[in-house]
Amino acid sequence: MSSDADKRPLHHSEVAKHADKDSLWVIVNGNAYDLTEFAPEHPGGMGILLKYAGKDATEPIHPPGTLEQYLPKDKHLGPVDLSGLEIVAKEETQEEKDRKKRAEEKPPMDECLSLYDFEAVAKSVLPVGAWAYYSSGADDEITMRENRNAYQRIWFRPRILRDVTTIDFSSTILGHKTSLPIYITATALGKLGHPEGEKNLTWAAHEQGVIQMIPTLASCSFDEIVDAAKPGQVQFMQLYVNKDREITRKIVQHAEKRGIKGLFITVDAPQLGRREKDMRQKFADEGSNVQRTQGESVDKTQGAARAISSFIDPGLSWKDIPWFKSITKMPIILKGVQCWEDAVLAAEQGLAGVVLSNHGGRQLDFARSGIEILEEVMRELRKRDLLKNGFEVYIDGGVRRAGDVLKAIALGAKAVGIGHAYSAYGHEGVIKAIQILKDEMEMNMRLIGAPTIQDVTPEMIDTSGLSNRLVDGASDYLMRANYEPLAGVGNGLGAQPRLISKETKASL
Ligand SMILES: Cc1cc2nc3c(=O)[nH]c(=O)nc-3n(C[C@H](O)[C@H](O)[C@H](O)COP(=O)(O)O)c2cc1C
């Protein structure tokens, strides 16, 4: 391989000759890279690399800096001369034209009154593939829906005649201040929904005084996201553990050096769940291909274990915990714990906390919701006195209202993560969504008689129905017919009249 000094611009036609698995080059951001040896370890599988082999792979795949992070220097082949490269413009489909029109005409942000409204707008204006990736759950999406349903089985037991003139919902997470007990959890591929990707979340988190967790599979590079933070802004990091522990060590230590305050190791994804809505979109981006190309290799060549071990290590186990503790001083939290036994093990190992989570219903279908697990986890941790060293319990999945947050706090969660932060309005939309949660929080705390977070106690909720899981229970259709979603964006149930006509009324 040539040294840096004698690198001259390669012509793109030269790169085009290296278009198979025995010699696999790609162009990213005007530079060529030799991925031949790296290809079997590619997080998105081999299939997607072969699709772009010999070609420009900038657009669909990598945030700046990704390849530099993973590839040894001698695989950087230098700048590419793109002269004479014919760019064939893709013809716009009717669906894409319609979507763009809907995006131009989307409702003013101020008309969004709840997080559901943001979701409805996102469904209407995001590219089909992006919406499919963001909104899909695993298999029959039972767990994804259960994440919402579970909150509807918990009711309040408000207290009265308490002075609720002043409401303070500020709290701490791992000792760091947060303006309310939520954090922005890790969601991959932010640029599918908005060109600024995860930086929207960084800016909004700062503006609203909440903490952002940076995903391993972000669309912006890790450093870009950290650089977007304001001085003193606290950020956490979510980690998918690579089979190559040297890569993992480098990522973790770099994060610590850049001031990250907590390491959330995802433990519920030794293999990615099947998200069929996403897979149906013939969507050629990394998010989908993490599943689809691995699916292909499962069928055709290597079997399931090998397919996923190319990136996220299915061999990760409790034995690895001491190693993580040896390479970083950051507090370590396990994200994706799903029963009290594992929460107890985490506390016994001296970890800083756990996130009770089923990955937003995107992994194991029929996994229970975080809020249901919370009850048993807190009971067993208290029984064993395992909370005394500051062990914290967080939950995520299905939180869309401040009432949900309060239910989790009452059951003992320190904070909740919110993932489905859709990007139809960029960072201003994220700011507005958090503001809505704050407004709801103030009202709810007043109405339950809790002026501070410490006043939100277990007696304030009735959990007697919590474990009565009903799949596809009876729907209240009359209520639905009367509910008026934000006009002009539909709600997935077909066109909805804004008001019920006389004829409709007569037929009810
Ligand atoms: C689009 C999307 C991408 C996600 N990507 C990741 C990820 O890369 N790593 C991870 O640990 N969790 C990921 N999650 C799971 C979230 O961190 C979180 O557990 C979940 O979204 C919480 O549920 P909610 O979306 O209903 O709030 C993702 C979730 C979504 C919706």
XYZ file of C-alpha atoms in Angstrom, residues 49-494:
446
model
C -20.847 -3.029 1.067
C -21.003 -5.116 -2.073
C -23.799 -2.892 -3.331
C -21.534 0.137 -3.035
C -18.254 -1.607 -3.880
C -16.269 0.461 -6.355
C -18.741 3.330 -6.029
C -19.489 6.411 -3.971
C -20.931 5.292 -0.621
C -21.045 8.707 1.020
C -24.733 9.424 1.031
C -26.405 6.405 2.508
C -23.925 5.389 5.083
C -21.304 7.076 7.102
C -20.981 10.087 9.330
C -17.630 11.814 8.854
C -14.854 10.121 10.772
C -16.436 6.664 10.958
C -14.068 4.916 8.588
C -11.054 6.705 10.046
C -12.085 5.306 13.427
C -12.343 1.707 12.264
C -9.735 1.379 9.518
C -5.953 1.264 9.868
C -4.227 4.165 8.140
C -2.871 2.096 5.275
C -6.438 1.416 4.120
C -7.032 5.121 3.481
C -6.255 5.343 -0.197
C -6.493 9.116 -0.431
C -8.503 11.607 -2.474
C -10.356 10.548 -5.592
C -10.510 12.435 -8.853
C -14.218 12.384 -9.674
C -13.883 14.149 -13.034
C -15.984 12.644 -15.773
C -18.195 10.773 -13.313
C -21.691 10.835 -14.651
C -24.220 11.498 -11.936
C -27.531 9.989 -12.902
C -30.312 11.827 -11.121
C -32.871 9.466 -9.618
C -36.361 10.083 -10.865
C -38.672 11.238 -8.118
C -41.574 8.896 -7.418
C -45.135 10.157 -7.062
C -45.021 9.118 -3.409
C -41.927 11.267 -2.883
C -43.556 14.240 -4.626
C -46.660 13.869 -2.455
C -44.543 13.634 0.656
C -42.633 16.789 -0.181
C -45.927 18.608 -0.720
C -47.180 17.417 2.665
C -43.904 18.565 4.238
C -44.320 22.042 2.717
C -47.854 22.229 4.036
C -47.278 20.701 7.440
C -49.075 22.389 10.327
C -47.262 25.176 12.180
C -45.376 23.654 15.101
C -47.469 25.560 17.620
C -50.446 23.442 16.644
C -48.719 20.387 18.121
C -50.232 19.978 21.561
C -48.856 16.590 22.541
C -46.069 14.200 21.584
C -48.618 12.245 19.543
C -49.080 15.263 17.289
C -45.367 15.292 16.492
C -45.636 11.597 15.680
C -48.581 12.189 13.341
C -46.697 14.940 11.495
C -43.572 12.777 11.263
C -45.563 9.939 9.752
C -46.914 12.310 7.156
C -43.704 14.118 6.174
C -40.713 11.833 6.747
C -39.409 9.769 3.830
C -41.189 6.406 3.811
C -38.027 4.499 4.649
C -37.154 6.791 7.538
C -40.618 6.493 9.031
C -40.481 2.714 8.637
C -37.121 2.520 10.411
C -38.091 4.873 13.239
C -41.550 3.525 13.924
C -41.193 -0.216 13.500
C -41.348 -2.752 16.282
C -40.366 -6.407 16.358
C -42.560 -9.166 14.920
C -46.236 -8.463 15.659
C -45.352 -5.248 17.516
C -47.210 -6.520 20.576
C -44.493 -5.294 22.940
C -44.304 -1.942 21.198
C -48.031 -1.409 21.829
C -47.815 -2.929 25.304
C -45.293 -0.211 26.216
C -48.163 2.275 25.877
C -50.885 -0.007 27.210
C -49.052 -0.710 30.452
C -49.222 2.947 31.467
C -52.973 2.850 30.927
C -53.290 0.165 33.606
C -51.858 2.458 36.280
C -54.160 5.066 37.787
C -53.531 7.938 40.165
C -54.542 8.252 43.827
C -54.197 12.028 44.180
C -53.844 13.813 47.531
C -55.694 17.035 48.211
C -55.197 20.203 50.223
C -51.475 20.278 49.839
C -49.875 23.552 48.922
C -49.093 23.232 45.228
C -48.511 26.893 44.470
C -44.938 26.214 43.432
C -44.030 23.092 41.481
C -40.434 21.920 41.126
C -39.818 18.908 38.901
C -36.041 19.188 38.709
C -34.017 16.140 39.660
C -30.644 14.470 39.154
C -29.380 11.552 37.094
C -26.097 9.979 38.234
C -25.673 13.144 40.310
C -26.087 15.498 37.331
C -28.842 18.071 37.318
C -31.776 17.688 34.985
C -34.668 20.112 34.665
C -37.141 17.212 34.742
C -36.672 13.477 35.307
C -36.369 12.509 31.649
C -33.398 11.999 29.355
C -33.129 11.655 25.592
C -32.242 8.021 25.067
C -30.134 6.599 22.246
C -31.814 6.255 18.864
C -29.684 5.415 15.853
C -29.573 7.143 12.475
C -30.858 10.608 13.291
C -30.046 11.955 9.836
C -32.721 9.850 8.200
C -35.230 12.333 9.569
C -33.273 15.592 9.485
C -29.976 16.719 7.951
C -28.610 17.820 11.347
C -29.305 14.374 12.830
C -28.452 13.898 16.506
C -27.146 17.463 16.843
C -30.786 18.588 16.988
C -31.079 16.588 20.194
C -27.851 18.043 21.596
C -28.995 21.617 21.020
C -32.485 20.970 22.362
C -31.149 19.084 25.395
C -29.004 22.084 26.281
C -31.802 24.572 25.773
C -34.189 22.543 27.923
C -31.686 21.408 30.576
C -31.956 17.668 29.982
C -29.326 15.024 29.273
C -28.742 13.342 25.908
C -27.462 9.795 25.443
C -25.329 9.502 22.293
C -25.928 6.278 20.313
C -23.107 4.101 18.968
C -24.852 4.071 15.604
C -25.456 7.807 15.353
C -25.535 9.425 11.925
C -23.334 12.285 13.062
C -19.917 11.276 14.283
C -19.428 10.973 18.029
C -17.076 13.966 18.051
C -19.494 16.096 16.054
C -22.181 15.460 18.658
C -19.845 16.190 21.565
C -18.589 19.320 19.808
C -22.188 20.474 19.373
C -22.644 20.505 23.153
C -22.204 23.725 25.113
C -19.506 23.942 27.819
C -20.623 22.014 30.878
C -23.437 20.214 29.060
C -23.720 16.645 30.332
C -23.924 13.796 27.812
C -24.071 10.026 28.234
C -23.049 7.370 25.768
C -24.809 4.204 24.618
C -22.493 1.363 23.687
C -23.003 -1.618 21.424
C -20.142 -3.907 22.370
C -17.955 -4.930 19.472
C -16.559 -8.423 19.276
C -13.196 -6.762 18.813
C -12.661 -5.507 22.356
C -9.816 -3.274 21.213
C -12.297 -1.223 19.167
C -14.641 -1.121 22.147
C -11.835 -0.060 24.471
C -10.845 2.762 22.128
C -14.439 3.993 21.818
C -15.014 3.911 25.579
C -11.759 5.621 26.472
C -12.239 8.251 23.797
C -15.714 8.945 25.179
C -14.337 9.311 28.687
C -11.631 11.646 27.445
C -14.284 13.775 25.738
C -16.110 14.194 29.031
C -18.966 11.691 28.714
C -20.500 11.167 32.144
C -22.109 7.738 31.908
C -21.675 4.566 29.844
C -24.926 2.787 28.998
C -24.108 -0.676 27.663
C -26.956 -2.104 25.606
C -27.570 -5.691 26.690
C -30.843 -6.527 24.961
C -29.534 -6.822 21.413
C -27.226 -9.824 20.924
C -29.146 -10.071 17.659
C -31.332 -7.401 16.154
C -35.077 -8.028 16.238
C -37.011 -8.501 12.987
C -38.759 -5.262 12.243
C -40.943 -6.235 9.366
C -42.348 -2.802 8.579
C -38.804 -1.637 8.090
C -37.749 -4.706 6.146
C -40.678 -4.300 3.725
C -39.423 -0.932 2.637
C -36.712 -1.743 0.187
C -34.728 0.820 2.019
C -31.057 0.904 1.193
C -29.673 2.485 4.294
C -27.586 1.190 7.117
C -30.439 1.050 9.618
C -32.404 -1.363 7.542
C -29.453 -3.196 6.283
C -28.221 -3.945 9.733
C -31.168 -6.281 9.661
C -31.746 -7.102 6.065
C -28.264 -7.961 4.960
C -27.671 -9.915 8.109
C -30.904 -11.719 7.369
C -29.540 -12.575 3.950
C -26.337 -13.925 5.335
C -28.277 -15.976 7.876
C -30.213 -17.631 5.074
C -27.519 -18.057 2.542
C -24.193 -18.522 4.158
C -23.175 -18.116 7.701
C -25.990 -18.797 10.171
C -27.514 -16.465 12.707
C -24.756 -16.392 15.323
C -22.030 -15.507 12.825
C -24.260 -12.982 11.108
C -24.655 -10.873 14.189
C -21.270 -11.512 15.764
C -19.800 -9.474 12.928
C -20.559 -6.426 15.060
C -22.585 -6.619 18.259
C -21.002 -9.365 20.300
C -23.529 -12.093 21.155
C -20.882 -13.519 23.482
C -21.063 -10.529 25.836
C -21.643 -11.839 29.358
C -21.429 -11.000 33.058
C -17.783 -12.102 32.886
C -17.024 -8.982 30.825
C -18.179 -6.555 33.506
C -14.875 -6.448 35.446
C -13.099 -5.659 32.163
C -15.383 -2.705 31.494
C -14.756 -1.479 35.013
C -11.013 -1.787 34.426
C -10.993 0.358 31.271
C -13.108 3.289 32.452
C -14.005 5.320 35.485
C -17.318 6.362 33.963
C -20.343 5.015 35.806
C -21.585 1.894 33.981
C -25.278 1.253 33.460
C -26.849 -1.771 31.748
C -29.521 -0.770 29.219
C -32.133 -3.398 28.462
C -32.557 -5.263 31.775
C -35.866 -7.132 31.817
C -36.300 -8.876 35.162
C -35.420 -8.323 38.818
C -32.839 -11.113 38.869
C -30.605 -9.260 36.391
C -31.129 -5.915 38.121
C -29.994 -7.517 41.377
C -26.931 -9.005 39.655
C -26.044 -5.578 38.229
C -26.288 -3.958 41.654
C -24.266 -6.753 43.236
C -21.543 -6.217 40.620
C -21.227 -2.618 41.775
C -22.639 -1.034 38.618
C -24.178 2.421 38.765
C -27.620 1.452 37.536
C -29.886 -0.272 35.052
C -32.363 0.815 32.398
C -35.429 -1.420 32.422
C -36.192 -1.469 28.734
C -37.313 -3.639 25.855
C -35.649 -1.356 23.293
C -38.921 0.364 22.403
C -40.480 -2.980 21.426
C -37.914 -3.412 18.661
C -36.207 -6.537 19.987
C -38.046 -9.421 21.698
C -41.758 -9.377 21.018
C -43.711 -10.270 24.186
C -41.006 -8.757 26.364
C -42.743 -6.972 29.235
C -42.828 -3.193 29.510
C -40.268 -1.319 31.607
C -42.949 0.064 33.918
C -44.207 -3.435 34.738
C -40.701 -4.708 35.457
C -40.008 -1.657 37.619
C -42.373 -2.770 40.343
C -40.650 -6.130 40.911
C -37.165 -4.674 40.500
C -37.646 -2.007 43.174
C -39.196 -4.537 45.555
C -36.272 -6.960 45.235
C -33.562 -4.267 45.349
C -35.094 -2.809 48.507
C -35.435 -6.250 50.059
C -31.682 -6.778 49.585
C -30.752 -3.207 50.555
C -29.085 -2.757 47.167
C -30.091 0.877 46.674
C -27.935 2.171 49.495
C -24.845 2.887 47.353
C -26.724 5.157 44.982
C -27.722 2.433 42.490
C -30.235 4.084 40.118
C -33.046 2.531 38.132
C -34.318 4.112 34.907
C -36.951 2.907 32.509
C -37.871 3.617 28.912
C -40.489 2.554 26.384
C -43.803 4.167 25.572
C -43.430 7.351 27.614
C -45.466 10.009 25.807
C -47.083 12.012 28.615
C -45.810 13.560 31.819
C -48.365 11.382 33.623
C -46.321 8.366 32.464
C -43.182 9.948 33.917
C -44.913 10.471 37.255
C -46.119 6.871 37.361
C -42.541 5.691 36.851
C -41.198 8.073 39.506
C -43.860 6.927 41.961
C -42.780 3.332 41.418
C -39.161 4.227 42.157
C -37.529 5.117 38.820
C -34.943 7.880 39.023
C -35.699 9.029 35.475
C -37.219 7.844 32.209
C -35.782 7.764 28.707
C -37.693 8.956 25.662
C -36.714 7.536 22.287
C -39.378 8.296 19.725
C -38.297 11.911 19.300
C -39.281 12.447 15.693
C -37.539 15.091 13.711
C -40.152 16.737 11.521
C -39.445 20.180 13.024
C -35.692 19.871 13.681
C -34.279 20.956 17.017
C -37.076 23.446 17.605
C -39.520 20.579 17.524
C -37.528 18.723 20.157
C -37.478 21.848 22.336
C -41.218 22.225 21.931
C -41.847 18.536 22.737
C -39.871 18.803 25.982
C -41.670 22.048 26.818
C -44.997 20.274 26.351
C -43.865 17.564 28.778
C -42.892 20.254 31.286
C -46.297 21.924 30.998
C -48.017 18.579 31.465
C -45.724 17.808 34.382
C -46.575 21.006 36.214
C -50.293 20.418 35.805
C -50.149 16.742 36.779
C -48.015 17.348 39.853
C -50.438 20.022 41.005
C -53.384 17.734 40.444
C -51.905 14.773 42.319
C -50.774 17.011 45.172
C -47.003 16.646 44.776
C -45.055 19.926 44.734
C -41.665 18.228 44.219
C -40.374 14.982 42.758
C -39.701 13.703 46.308
C -43.432 14.067 47.008
C -44.317 11.618 44.217
C -44.647 8.439 46.266
C -45.852 4.856 45.658
C -49.184 5.490 47.451
C -50.081 8.005 44.747
C -50.713 5.328 42.156
C -52.923 2.284 41.896
C -51.047 -0.553 40.201
C -53.592 -3.269 40.935
C -54.249 -3.786 37.212
C -50.639 -3.564 36.085
C -49.938 -7.227 35.438
C -53.290 -7.845 33.670
C -51.901 -7.808 30.188
C -54.598 -7.774 27.529
C -53.471 -8.044 23.955
C -55.757 -6.175 21.556
C -58.333 -5.507 24.226
C -61.718 -4.009 23.446
C -61.409 -0.639 21.758
C -63.514 2.330 22.696
C -64.591 3.202 19.146
C -67.004 5.953 20.143
C -64.244 7.720 21.987
C -62.001 7.345 18.955
C -64.644 8.690 16.613
C -64.943 11.794 18.741
C -61.240 12.379 19.209
C -59.923 15.026 16.868
C -56.306 14.585 15.862
C -54.276 17.452 14.510
C -55.947 18.331 11.198
C -54.319 17.743 7.853
C -51.883 14.978 8.688
C -54.156 11.953 9.087
C -53.709 9.513 11.907
C -53.102 6.256 10.131
C -56.802 5.327 10.299
C -57.693 6.923 6.977
